[in-house]
Short mmCIF file of C-alpha atoms and ligand atoms in Angstrom, two decimals:
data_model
loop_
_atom_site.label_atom_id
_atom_site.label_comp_id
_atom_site.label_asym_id
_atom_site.label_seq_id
_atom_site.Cartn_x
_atom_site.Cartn_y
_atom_site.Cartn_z
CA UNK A 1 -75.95 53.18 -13.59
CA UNK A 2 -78.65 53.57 -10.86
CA UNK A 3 -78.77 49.41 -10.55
CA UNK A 4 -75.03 49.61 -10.13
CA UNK A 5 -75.23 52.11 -7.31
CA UNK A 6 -77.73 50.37 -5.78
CA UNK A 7 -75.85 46.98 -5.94
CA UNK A 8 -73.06 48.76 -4.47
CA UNK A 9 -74.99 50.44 -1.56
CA UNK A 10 -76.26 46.92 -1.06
CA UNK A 11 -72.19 45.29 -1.55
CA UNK A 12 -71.11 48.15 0.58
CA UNK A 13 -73.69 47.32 3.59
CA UNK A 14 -73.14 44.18 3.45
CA UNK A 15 -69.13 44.54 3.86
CA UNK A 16 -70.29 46.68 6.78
CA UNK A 17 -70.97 44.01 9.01
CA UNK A 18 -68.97 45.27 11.99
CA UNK A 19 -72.26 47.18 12.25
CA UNK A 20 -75.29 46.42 13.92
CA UNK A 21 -78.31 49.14 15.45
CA UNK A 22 -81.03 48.80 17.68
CA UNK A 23 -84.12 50.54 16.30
CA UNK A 24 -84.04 49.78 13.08
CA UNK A 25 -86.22 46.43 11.16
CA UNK A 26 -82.71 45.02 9.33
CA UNK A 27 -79.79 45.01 12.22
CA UNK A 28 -81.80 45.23 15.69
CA UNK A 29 -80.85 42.96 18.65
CA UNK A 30 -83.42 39.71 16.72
CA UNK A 31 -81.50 40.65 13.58
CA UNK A 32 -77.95 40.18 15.00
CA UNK A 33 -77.64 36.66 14.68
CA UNK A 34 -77.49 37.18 11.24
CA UNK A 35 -74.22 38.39 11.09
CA UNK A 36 -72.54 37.34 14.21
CA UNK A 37 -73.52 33.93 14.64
CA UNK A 38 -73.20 33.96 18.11
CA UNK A 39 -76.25 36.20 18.98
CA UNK A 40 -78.35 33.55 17.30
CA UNK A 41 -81.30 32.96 19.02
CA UNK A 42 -80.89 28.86 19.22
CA UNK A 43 -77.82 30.07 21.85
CA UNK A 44 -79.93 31.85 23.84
CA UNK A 45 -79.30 29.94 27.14
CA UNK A 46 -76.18 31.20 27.72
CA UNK A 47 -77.35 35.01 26.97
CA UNK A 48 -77.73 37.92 28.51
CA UNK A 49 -79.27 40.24 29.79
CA UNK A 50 -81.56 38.54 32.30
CA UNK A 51 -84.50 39.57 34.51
CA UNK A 52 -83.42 39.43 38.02
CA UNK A 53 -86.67 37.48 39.54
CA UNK A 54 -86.26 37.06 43.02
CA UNK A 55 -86.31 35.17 45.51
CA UNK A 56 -82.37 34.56 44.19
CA UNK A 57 -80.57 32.49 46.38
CA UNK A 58 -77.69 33.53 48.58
CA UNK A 59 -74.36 32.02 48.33
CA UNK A 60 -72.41 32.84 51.39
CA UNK A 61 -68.89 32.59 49.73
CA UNK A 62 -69.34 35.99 47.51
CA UNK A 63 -68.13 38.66 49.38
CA UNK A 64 -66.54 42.18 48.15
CA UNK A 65 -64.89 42.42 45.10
CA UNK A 66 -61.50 44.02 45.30
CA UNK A 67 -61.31 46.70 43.13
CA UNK A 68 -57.57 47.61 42.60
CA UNK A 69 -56.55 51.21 42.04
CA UNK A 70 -60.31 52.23 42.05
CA UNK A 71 -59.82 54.79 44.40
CA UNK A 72 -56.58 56.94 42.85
CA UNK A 73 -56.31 59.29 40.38
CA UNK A 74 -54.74 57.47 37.27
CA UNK A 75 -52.29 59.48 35.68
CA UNK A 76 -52.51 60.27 31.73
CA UNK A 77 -55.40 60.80 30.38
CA UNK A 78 -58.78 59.02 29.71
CA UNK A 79 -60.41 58.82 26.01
CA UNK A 80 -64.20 59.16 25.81
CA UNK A 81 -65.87 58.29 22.93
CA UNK A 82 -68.97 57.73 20.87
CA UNK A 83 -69.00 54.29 19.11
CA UNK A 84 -72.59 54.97 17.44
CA UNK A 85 -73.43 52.06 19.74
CA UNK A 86 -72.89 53.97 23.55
CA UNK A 87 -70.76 56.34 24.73
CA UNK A 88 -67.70 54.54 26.23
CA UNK A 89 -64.78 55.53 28.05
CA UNK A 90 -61.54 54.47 27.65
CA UNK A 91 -60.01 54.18 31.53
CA UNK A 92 -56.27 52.77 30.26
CA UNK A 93 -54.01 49.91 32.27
CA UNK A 94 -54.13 50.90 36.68
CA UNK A 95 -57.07 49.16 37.37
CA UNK A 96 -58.26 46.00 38.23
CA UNK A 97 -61.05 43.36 39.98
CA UNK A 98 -60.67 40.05 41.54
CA UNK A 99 -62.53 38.04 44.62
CA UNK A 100 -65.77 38.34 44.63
CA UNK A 101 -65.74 34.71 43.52
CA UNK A 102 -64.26 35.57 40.15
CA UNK A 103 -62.06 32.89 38.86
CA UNK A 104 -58.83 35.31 38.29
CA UNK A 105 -57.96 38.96 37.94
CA UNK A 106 -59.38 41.28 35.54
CA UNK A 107 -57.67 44.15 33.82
CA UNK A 108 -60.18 46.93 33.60
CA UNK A 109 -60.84 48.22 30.43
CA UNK A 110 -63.69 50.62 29.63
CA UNK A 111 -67.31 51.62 31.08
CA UNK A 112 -69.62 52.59 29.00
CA UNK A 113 -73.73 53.17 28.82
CA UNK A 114 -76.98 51.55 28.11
CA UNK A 115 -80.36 54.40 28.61
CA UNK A 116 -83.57 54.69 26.73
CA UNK A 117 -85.45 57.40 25.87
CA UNK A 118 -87.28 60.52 26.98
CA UNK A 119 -90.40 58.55 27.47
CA UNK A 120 -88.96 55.30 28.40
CA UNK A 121 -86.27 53.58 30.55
CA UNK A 122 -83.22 51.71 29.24
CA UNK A 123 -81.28 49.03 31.67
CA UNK A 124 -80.74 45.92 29.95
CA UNK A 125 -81.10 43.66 33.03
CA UNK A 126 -84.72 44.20 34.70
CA UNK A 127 -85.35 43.26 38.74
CA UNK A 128 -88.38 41.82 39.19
CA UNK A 129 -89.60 43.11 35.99
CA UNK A 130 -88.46 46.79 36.68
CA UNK A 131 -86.19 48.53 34.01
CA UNK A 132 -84.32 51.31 35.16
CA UNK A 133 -83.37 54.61 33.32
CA UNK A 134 -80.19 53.70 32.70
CA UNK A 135 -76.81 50.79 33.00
CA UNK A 136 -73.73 51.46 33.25
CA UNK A 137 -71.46 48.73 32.42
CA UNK A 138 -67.92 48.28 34.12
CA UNK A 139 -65.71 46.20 31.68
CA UNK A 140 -62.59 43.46 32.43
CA UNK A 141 -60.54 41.41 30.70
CA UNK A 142 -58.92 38.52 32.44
CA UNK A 143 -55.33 39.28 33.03
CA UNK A 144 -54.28 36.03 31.23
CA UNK A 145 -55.30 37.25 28.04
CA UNK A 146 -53.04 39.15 25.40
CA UNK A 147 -55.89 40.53 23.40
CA UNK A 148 -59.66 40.65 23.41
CA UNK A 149 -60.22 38.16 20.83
CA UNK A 150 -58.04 35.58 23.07
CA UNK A 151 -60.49 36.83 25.91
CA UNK A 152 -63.66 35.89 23.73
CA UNK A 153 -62.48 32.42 23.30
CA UNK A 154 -62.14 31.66 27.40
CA UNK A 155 -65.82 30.76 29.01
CA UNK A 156 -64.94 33.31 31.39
CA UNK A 157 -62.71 35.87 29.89
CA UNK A 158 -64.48 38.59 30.92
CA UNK A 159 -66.01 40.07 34.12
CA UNK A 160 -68.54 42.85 33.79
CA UNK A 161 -69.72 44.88 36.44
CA UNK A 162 -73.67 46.40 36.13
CA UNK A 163 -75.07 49.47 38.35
CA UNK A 164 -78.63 50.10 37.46
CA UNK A 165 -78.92 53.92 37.07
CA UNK A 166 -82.09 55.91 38.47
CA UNK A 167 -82.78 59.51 39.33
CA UNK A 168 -83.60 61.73 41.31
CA UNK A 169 -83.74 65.59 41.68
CA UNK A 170 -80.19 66.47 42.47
CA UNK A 171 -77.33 65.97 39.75
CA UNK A 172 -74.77 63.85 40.76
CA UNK A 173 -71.54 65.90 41.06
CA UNK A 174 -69.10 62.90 40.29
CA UNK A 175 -70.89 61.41 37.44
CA UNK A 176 -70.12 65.13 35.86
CA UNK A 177 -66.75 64.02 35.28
CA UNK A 178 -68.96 61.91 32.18
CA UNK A 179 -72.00 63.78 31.67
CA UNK A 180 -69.98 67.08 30.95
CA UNK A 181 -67.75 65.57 28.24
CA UNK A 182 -71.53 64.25 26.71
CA UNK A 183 -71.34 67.65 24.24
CA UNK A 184 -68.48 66.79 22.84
CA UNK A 185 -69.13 63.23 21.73
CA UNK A 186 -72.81 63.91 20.39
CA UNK A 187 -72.05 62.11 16.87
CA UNK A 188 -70.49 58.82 16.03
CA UNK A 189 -66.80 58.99 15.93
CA UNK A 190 -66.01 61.94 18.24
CA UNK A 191 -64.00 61.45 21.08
CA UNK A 192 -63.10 63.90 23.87
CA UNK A 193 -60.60 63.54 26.42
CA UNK A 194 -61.43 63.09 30.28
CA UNK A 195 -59.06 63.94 33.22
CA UNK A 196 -58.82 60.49 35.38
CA UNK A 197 -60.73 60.60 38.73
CA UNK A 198 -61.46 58.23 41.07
CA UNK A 199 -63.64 55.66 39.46
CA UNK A 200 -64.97 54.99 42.72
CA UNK A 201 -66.67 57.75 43.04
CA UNK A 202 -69.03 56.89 40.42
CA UNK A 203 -70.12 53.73 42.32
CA UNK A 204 -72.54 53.01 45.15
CA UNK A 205 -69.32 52.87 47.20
CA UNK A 206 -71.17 52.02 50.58
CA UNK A 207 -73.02 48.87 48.99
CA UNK A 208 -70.90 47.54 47.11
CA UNK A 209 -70.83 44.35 49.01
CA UNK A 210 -74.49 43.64 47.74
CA UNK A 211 -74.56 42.29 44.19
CA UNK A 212 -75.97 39.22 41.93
CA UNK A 213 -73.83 36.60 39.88
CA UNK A 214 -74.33 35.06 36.63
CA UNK A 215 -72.78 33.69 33.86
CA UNK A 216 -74.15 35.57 30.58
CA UNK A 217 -72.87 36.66 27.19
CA UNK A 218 -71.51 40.46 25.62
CA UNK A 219 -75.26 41.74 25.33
CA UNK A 220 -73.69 43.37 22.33
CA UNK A 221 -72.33 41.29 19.08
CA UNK A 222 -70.20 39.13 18.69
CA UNK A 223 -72.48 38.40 21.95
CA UNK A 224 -69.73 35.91 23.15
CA UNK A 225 -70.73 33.86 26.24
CA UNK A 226 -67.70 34.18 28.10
CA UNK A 227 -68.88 36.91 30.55
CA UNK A 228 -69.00 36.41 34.61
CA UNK A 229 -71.81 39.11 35.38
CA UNK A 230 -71.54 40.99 38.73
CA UNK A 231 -74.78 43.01 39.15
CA UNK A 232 -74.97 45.39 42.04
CA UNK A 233 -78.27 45.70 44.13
CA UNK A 234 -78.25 49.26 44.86
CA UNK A 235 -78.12 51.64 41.84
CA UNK A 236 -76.19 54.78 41.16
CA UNK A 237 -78.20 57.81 41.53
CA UNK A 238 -78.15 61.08 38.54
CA UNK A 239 -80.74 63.90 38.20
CA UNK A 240 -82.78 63.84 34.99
CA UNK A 241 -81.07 66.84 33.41
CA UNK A 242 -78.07 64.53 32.94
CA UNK A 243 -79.67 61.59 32.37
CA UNK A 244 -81.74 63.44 29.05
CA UNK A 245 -78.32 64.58 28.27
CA UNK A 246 -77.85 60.76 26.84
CA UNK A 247 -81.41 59.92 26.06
CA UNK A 248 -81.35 63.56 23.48
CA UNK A 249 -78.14 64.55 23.31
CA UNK A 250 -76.36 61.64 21.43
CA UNK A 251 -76.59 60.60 17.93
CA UNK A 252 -75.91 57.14 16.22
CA UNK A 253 -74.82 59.26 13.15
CA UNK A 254 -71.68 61.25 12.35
CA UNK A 255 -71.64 64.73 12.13
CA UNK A 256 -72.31 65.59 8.50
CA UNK A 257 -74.72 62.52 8.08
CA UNK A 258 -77.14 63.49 5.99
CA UNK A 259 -80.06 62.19 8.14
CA UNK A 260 -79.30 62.54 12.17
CA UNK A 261 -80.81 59.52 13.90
CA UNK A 262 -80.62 60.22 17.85
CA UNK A 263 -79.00 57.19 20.00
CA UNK A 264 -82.00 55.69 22.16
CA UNK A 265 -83.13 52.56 23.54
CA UNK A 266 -79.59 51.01 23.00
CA UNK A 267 -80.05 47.71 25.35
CA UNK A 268 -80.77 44.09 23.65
CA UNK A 269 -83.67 42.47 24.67
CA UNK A 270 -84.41 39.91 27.84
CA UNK A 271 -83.14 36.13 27.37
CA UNK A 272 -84.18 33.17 29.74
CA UNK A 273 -82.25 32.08 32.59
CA UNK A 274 -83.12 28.65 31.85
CA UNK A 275 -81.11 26.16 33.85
CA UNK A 276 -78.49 28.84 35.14
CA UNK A 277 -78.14 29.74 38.51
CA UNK A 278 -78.39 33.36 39.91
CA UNK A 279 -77.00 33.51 43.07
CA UNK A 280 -76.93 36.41 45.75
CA UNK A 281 -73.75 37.48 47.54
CA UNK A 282 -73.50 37.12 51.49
CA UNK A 283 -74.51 40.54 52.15
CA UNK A 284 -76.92 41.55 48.87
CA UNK A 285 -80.83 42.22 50.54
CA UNK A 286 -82.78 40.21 48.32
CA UNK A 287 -85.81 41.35 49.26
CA UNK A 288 -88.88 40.95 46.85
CA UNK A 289 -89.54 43.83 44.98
CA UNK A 290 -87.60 46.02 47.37
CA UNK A 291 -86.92 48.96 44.62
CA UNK A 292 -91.01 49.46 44.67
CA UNK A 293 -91.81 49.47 48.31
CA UNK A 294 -91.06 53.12 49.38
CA UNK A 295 -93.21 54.04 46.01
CA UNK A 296 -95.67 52.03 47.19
CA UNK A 297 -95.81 53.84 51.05
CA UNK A 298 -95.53 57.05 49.38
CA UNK A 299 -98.41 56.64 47.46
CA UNK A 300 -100.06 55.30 50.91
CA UNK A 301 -98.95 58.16 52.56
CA UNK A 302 -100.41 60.54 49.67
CA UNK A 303 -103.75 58.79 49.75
CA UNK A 304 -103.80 59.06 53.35
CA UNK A 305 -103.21 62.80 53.31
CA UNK A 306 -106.14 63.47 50.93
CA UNK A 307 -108.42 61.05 52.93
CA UNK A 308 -107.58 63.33 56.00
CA UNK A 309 -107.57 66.49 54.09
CA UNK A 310 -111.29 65.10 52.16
CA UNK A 311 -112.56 64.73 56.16
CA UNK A 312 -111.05 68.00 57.26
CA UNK A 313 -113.14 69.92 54.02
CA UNK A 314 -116.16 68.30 54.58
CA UNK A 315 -116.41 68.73 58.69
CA UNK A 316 -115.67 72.68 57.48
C1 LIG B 401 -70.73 29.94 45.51
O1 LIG B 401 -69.70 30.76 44.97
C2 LIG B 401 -68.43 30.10 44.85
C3 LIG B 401 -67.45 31.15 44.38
O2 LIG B 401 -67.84 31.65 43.12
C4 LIG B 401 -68.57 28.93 43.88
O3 LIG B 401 -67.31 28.26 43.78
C5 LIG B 401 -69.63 27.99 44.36
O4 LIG B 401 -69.83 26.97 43.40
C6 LIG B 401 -70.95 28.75 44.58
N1 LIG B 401 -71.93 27.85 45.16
C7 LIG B 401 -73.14 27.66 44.64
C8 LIG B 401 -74.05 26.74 45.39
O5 LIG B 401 -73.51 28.22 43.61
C1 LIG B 402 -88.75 53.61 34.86
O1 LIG B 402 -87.92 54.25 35.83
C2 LIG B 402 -88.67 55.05 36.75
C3 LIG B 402 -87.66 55.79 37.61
O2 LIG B 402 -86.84 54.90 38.31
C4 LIG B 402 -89.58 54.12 37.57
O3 LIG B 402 -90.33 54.89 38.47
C5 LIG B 402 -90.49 53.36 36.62
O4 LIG B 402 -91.24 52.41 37.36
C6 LIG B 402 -89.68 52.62 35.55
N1 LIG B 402 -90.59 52.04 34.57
C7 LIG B 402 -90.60 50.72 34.28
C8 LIG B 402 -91.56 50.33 33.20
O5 LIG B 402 -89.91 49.89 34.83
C1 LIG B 403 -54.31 37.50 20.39
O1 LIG B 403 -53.62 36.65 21.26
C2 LIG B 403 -53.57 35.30 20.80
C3 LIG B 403 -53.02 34.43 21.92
O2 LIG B 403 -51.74 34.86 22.32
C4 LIG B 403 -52.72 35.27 19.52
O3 LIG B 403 -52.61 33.94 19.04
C5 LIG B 403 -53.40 36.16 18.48
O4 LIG B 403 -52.61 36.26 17.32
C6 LIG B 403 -53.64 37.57 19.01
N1 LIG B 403 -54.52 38.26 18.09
C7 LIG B 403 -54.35 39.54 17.76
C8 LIG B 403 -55.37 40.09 16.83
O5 LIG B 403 -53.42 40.21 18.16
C1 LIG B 404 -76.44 50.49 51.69
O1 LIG B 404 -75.47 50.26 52.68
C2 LIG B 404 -75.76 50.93 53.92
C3 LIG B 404 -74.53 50.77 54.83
O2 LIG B 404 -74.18 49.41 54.93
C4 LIG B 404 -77.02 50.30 54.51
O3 LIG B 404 -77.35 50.92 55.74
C5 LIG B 404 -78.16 50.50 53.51
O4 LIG B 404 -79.33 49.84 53.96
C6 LIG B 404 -77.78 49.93 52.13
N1 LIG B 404 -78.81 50.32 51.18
C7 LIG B 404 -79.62 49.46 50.56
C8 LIG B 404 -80.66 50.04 49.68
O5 LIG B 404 -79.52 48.25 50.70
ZN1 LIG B 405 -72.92 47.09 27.96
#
């Protein structure tokens, strides 16, 4: 009886296999390939994410995407929800991206979050070795395409956009629209719905001509490579009261789960670049470790104060 239950605990996992975690030994990111063949790690050249080492070469030709119906109110009504995976909203059919250098237009589809935890950060792409806080991941499916499994057959069937998320002191009004809804989607399975705004306004809307292209795969399984990967230079900016409202606020469980596990550290690891280009648009910065260098005056500033302040005591 007890051998039969566990063979069917074991039967029943096994059936499972639309599922895959993060933290745990048997289904984290190396695990994956065992179930979805194409996160295997013998594919890794075509994976993502990436570390963003720079210098990355400029290509003049990428300017602005265009970002179609970005900037109205779509009517209806958006569905937020947590997949036990992220927290992922639903934006339904007025919005699109093209140019940019992508090959065709792309139907937007969802957004939805990568973070860490409340000791550690959580972006899946790095620059320059830096992880930030958070990613939030913009996601489009080429307009040819009937259905997302005709999308994950096409090299470049989708186009994802990436903001890097940091923070700072003050919350970020706009991204309330999100963080608000966060209570009601704390366990795996509950959705909530969200009153369209103007995606836009969750988006570094004044730099949005600066960003990095690859080509990468879903950093989630099936991990198909067919992903064109627009990463923008300058990140989106929340306070840390909204930001812990992912890192301890969501749960990878359902409600009546008999053990909660919280949702943290839900980005796949770094994969080589390997052969592939990264390019830069025409007007992305690319400066060397840019993100660090007002840290880095600060701090000189700081020590500067105290050396002052150390002369001032002692000439007392
Ligand atoms: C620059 O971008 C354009 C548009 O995506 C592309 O066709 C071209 O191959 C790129 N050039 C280089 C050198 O990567
Ligand atoms: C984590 O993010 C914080 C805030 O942006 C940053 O100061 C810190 O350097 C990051 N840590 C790592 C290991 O990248
Ligand atoms: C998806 O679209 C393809 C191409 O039109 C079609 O052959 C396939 O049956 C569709 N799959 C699903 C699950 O609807
Ligand atoms: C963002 O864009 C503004 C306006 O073009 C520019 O002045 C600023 O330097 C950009 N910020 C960064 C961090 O590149
Ligand atoms: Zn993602």
């Amino acid at each position: 009886m007890v051998l039969a239950a566990v063979l069917l605990v074991i039967v029943v996992s096994y059936v499972d296999s639309d599922d895959y975690c993060y933290n745990e030994p048997h289904c984290d990111p190396y695990a994956w390939g065992d179930t979805f063949p194409s996160c295997h790690p013998l594919l890794e050249e075509h994976h993502s994410p990436i570390n963003l080492d720079h210098p990355i070469t400029r290509n003049e030709s990428l300017g602005s995407l265009h970002l179609e119906g970005f900037d109205v109110i779509q009517t209806g009504h958006w569905t937020l929800r947590n997949d036990g995976h992220s927290v992922v909203l639903q934006v339904g059919n007025g919005m699109s991206v093209s140019g940019g250098g992508l090959p065709d237009v792309y139907h937007t589809i969802q957004l939805h979050f990568h973070w860490g935890g409340p000791a550690t950060n959580g972006s899946e792409h790095t620059m320059d070795r830096r992880r930030y806080p958070m990613e939030m991941h913009v996601v489009n499916m080429k307009s040819i395409h009937p259905n997302m499994s005709a999308a994950l057959d096409d090299p470049t069937g989708l186009a994802v956009l990436g903001f890097f998320i940091d923070v700072v002191y003050a919350d970020n009004v706009q991204f309330g629209h999100v963080s608000q809804k966060l209570s009601s989607v704390a366990y795996k399975g509950q959705t909530a719905k969200v009153k369209p705004f103007p995606l836009m306004s969750l988006l570094p809307k004044h730099n949005m001509s600066q960003y990095y292209r690859y080509y990468g795969s879903l950093t989630t399984p099936p991990c198909s490579p067919v992903v064109v990967w627009t990463l923008y230079e300058v990140p989106v900016y929340i306070s840390w009261s909204q930001l812990a409202q992912f890192t301890s606020q969501i749960f990878s469980t359902e409600e009546d789960a008999e053990q909660v596990t919280p949702l943290q550290n839900n980005f796949r690891h770094i994969h080589p670049t390997f052969s592939r280009v990264v390019s830069g648009s025409k007007e992305a910065k690319l400066l060397r470790g840019m993100a660090s260098c007002p840290l880095r005056s600060a701090v000189a500033v700081h020590l500067l104060q105290i050396i002052l302040l150390a002369g001032f005591i002692s000439g007392q």
